[in-house]
Amino acid sequence: QVQLVESGGGEVQAGGSLRLSCVATGRALNPYGMTWFRQAPGKEREFVAGSNWSGGSVLSADSVQGRFTASRDNAGNAVYLEMKNLKPEDSAVYYCAAEATRPYSDHVAQTAAEYDFWGQGTQVSVSS
């Protein structure tokens, strides 16, 4: 079955940077969008940033605009999240998600219910 494996999380000081990786195995997901969500304790899962299948359409949430950027490695069934100028409020478990119903679309879905596959999550902790 499809597996999404995230890596790259850790503990950093405010203002630091991290690069998260998500690699899909089990089947090719290169025709579909892949995105990042995050969830902090007691809060709902929220969209962070993502890319359509080709990397031609990328989108970041207002809360991380100018700091986080998603990039798509279509050939490698992967998506990355470059995180700069991290703030304590960025602390959360970050999840990779992939679609399987809208191939070759330029749409980047921002609702968790629109995604078909999820990774196990990687913890990001930012201290002040």
CSV table of C-alpha atoms in Angstrom, one decimal:
chain,number,residue,atom,x,y,z
A,1,GLN,CA,0.0,0.0,0.0
A,2,VAL,CA,1.0,3.6,-0.2
A,3,GLN,CA,3.3,4.9,2.5
A,4,LEU,CA,4.3,8.5,3.0
A,5,VAL,CA,7.4,8.9,5.2
A,6,GLU,CA,8.3,12.3,6.6
A,7,SER,CA,11.7,13.3,8.0
A,8,GLY,CA,13.7,16.4,8.9
A,9,GLY,CA,11.9,17.5,12.0
A,10,GLY,CA,13.7,18.5,15.2
A,11,GLU,CA,14.3,21.2,17.8
A,12,VAL,CA,15.5,24.6,16.8
A,13,GLN,CA,15.8,28.1,18.2
A,14,ALA,CA,13.6,30.9,17.0
A,15,GLY,CA,14.9,32.3,13.8
A,16,GLY,CA,16.4,28.9,12.7
A,17,SER,CA,15.6,26.8,9.7
A,18,LEU,CA,14.6,23.2,8.9
A,19,ARG,CA,13.9,21.3,5.7
A,20,LEU,CA,11.2,18.6,5.9
A,21,SER,CA,11.1,15.7,3.4
A,22,CYS,CA,8.3,13.4,2.4
A,23,VAL,CA,8.8,10.4,0.2
A,24,ALA,CA,6.0,8.2,-1.2
A,25,THR,CA,6.5,4.5,-1.7
A,26,GLY,CA,4.2,1.6,-2.7
A,27,ARG,CA,2.8,3.3,-5.9
A,28,ALA,CA,3.5,6.2,-8.1
A,29,LEU,CA,1.9,9.5,-6.9
A,30,ASN,CA,3.7,11.7,-9.4
A,31,PRO,CA,0.4,12.7,-11.1
A,32,TYR,CA,-1.0,14.1,-7.9
A,33,GLY,CA,-0.6,17.0,-5.6
A,34,MET,CA,1.4,16.7,-2.4
A,35,THR,CA,1.2,19.1,0.6
A,36,TRP,CA,2.1,19.7,4.2
A,37,PHE,CA,-0.3,20.2,7.1
A,38,ARG,CA,0.5,20.8,10.8
A,39,GLN,CA,-1.3,20.1,14.0
A,40,ALA,CA,-0.5,21.5,17.5
A,41,PRO,CA,-1.9,20.0,20.7
A,42,GLY,CA,-5.5,21.1,21.2
A,43,LYS,CA,-5.7,22.6,17.7
A,44,GLU,CA,-7.2,21.5,14.4
A,45,ARG,CA,-5.0,20.3,11.6
A,46,GLU,CA,-4.2,23.2,9.3
A,47,PHE,CA,-2.8,23.6,5.8
A,48,VAL,CA,0.8,24.9,5.6
A,49,ALA,CA,2.0,24.7,2.1
A,50,GLY,CA,1.9,22.4,-0.9
A,51,SER,CA,2.4,21.8,-4.6
A,52,ASN,CA,0.4,20.4,-7.5
A,53,TRP,CA,1.7,17.4,-9.3
A,54,SER,CA,4.3,19.2,-11.5
A,55,GLY,CA,5.5,21.9,-9.1
A,56,GLY,CA,4.0,24.5,-11.4
A,57,SER,CA,1.4,25.6,-8.8
A,58,VAL,CA,2.6,26.2,-5.2
A,59,LEU,CA,0.7,27.7,-2.4
A,60,SER,CA,1.6,28.7,1.2
A,61,ALA,CA,-0.8,29.6,4.0
A,62,ASP,CA,-0.9,33.3,5.1
A,63,SER,CA,0.6,32.4,8.5
A,64,VAL,CA,3.8,31.1,6.9
A,65,GLN,CA,4.0,33.3,3.7
A,66,GLY,CA,7.5,34.4,3.0
A,67,ARG,CA,9.0,31.9,5.4
A,68,PHE,CA,7.9,28.4,4.2
A,69,THR,CA,8.1,27.1,0.7
A,70,ALA,CA,7.0,23.7,-0.6
A,71,SER,CA,8.8,22.1,-3.6
A,72,ARG,CA,7.9,19.1,-5.6
A,73,ASP,CA,10.2,16.4,-6.8
A,74,ASN,CA,7.9,14.7,-9.3
A,75,ALA,CA,10.3,12.1,-10.5
A,76,GLY,CA,11.1,11.0,-6.9
A,77,ASN,CA,7.5,11.0,-5.6
A,78,ALA,CA,8.5,13.5,-3.0
A,79,VAL,CA,7.6,16.9,-1.6
A,80,TYR,CA,9.8,19.1,0.6
A,81,LEU,CA,9.1,22.0,3.0
A,82,GLU,CA,11.8,24.7,3.4
A,83,MET,CA,11.2,26.4,6.7
A,84,LYS,CA,13.0,29.7,7.5
A,85,ASN,CA,12.7,32.2,10.4
A,86,LEU,CA,10.9,29.7,12.5
A,87,LYS,CA,8.8,31.0,15.4
A,88,PRO,CA,7.6,29.3,18.6
A,89,GLU,CA,4.0,29.3,17.2
A,90,ASP,CA,5.3,27.1,14.3
A,91,SER,CA,5.8,24.2,16.8
A,92,ALA,CA,3.6,21.3,15.8
A,93,VAL,CA,3.5,17.8,14.2
A,94,TYR,CA,3.9,18.3,10.5
A,95,TYR,CA,2.1,15.8,8.2
A,96,CYS,CA,2.6,15.1,4.6
A,97,ALA,CA,-0.5,14.4,2.5
A,98,ALA,CA,-1.2,13.3,-1.0
A,99,GLU,CA,-4.2,13.2,-3.4
A,100,ALA,CA,-5.2,10.3,-5.5
A,101,THR,CA,-8.4,11.6,-7.2
A,102,ARG,CA,-7.3,14.6,-9.3
A,103,PRO,CA,-4.4,13.6,-11.5
A,104,TYR,CA,-2.5,16.3,-13.4
A,105,SER,CA,-4.4,19.1,-11.8
A,106,ASP,CA,-3.1,22.6,-11.1
A,107,HIS,CA,-5.3,22.8,-7.9
A,108,VAL,CA,-3.6,22.8,-4.5
A,109,ALA,CA,-6.2,21.6,-2.0
A,110,GLN,CA,-6.2,23.3,1.4
A,111,THR,CA,-8.7,21.1,3.2
A,112,ALA,CA,-7.5,17.9,5.0
A,113,ALA,CA,-10.6,16.0,3.8
A,114,GLU,CA,-9.5,16.4,0.2
A,115,TYR,CA,-6.4,14.2,0.7
A,116,ASP,CA,-6.3,10.4,0.4
A,117,PHE,CA,-2.9,9.5,2.0
A,118,TRP,CA,-1.1,10.7,5.1
A,119,GLY,CA,2.3,10.3,6.6
A,120,GLN,CA,2.9,9.5,10.3
A,121,GLY,CA,4.1,13.1,11.1
A,122,THR,CA,7.4,14.6,12.1
A,123,GLN,CA,7.7,16.9,15.2
A,124,VAL,CA,9.0,20.4,14.9
A,125,SER,CA,9.7,22.3,18.2
A,126,VAL,CA,10.8,25.9,18.2
A,127,SER,CA,12.1,27.5,21.4
A,128,SER,CA,12.3,31.2,22.1
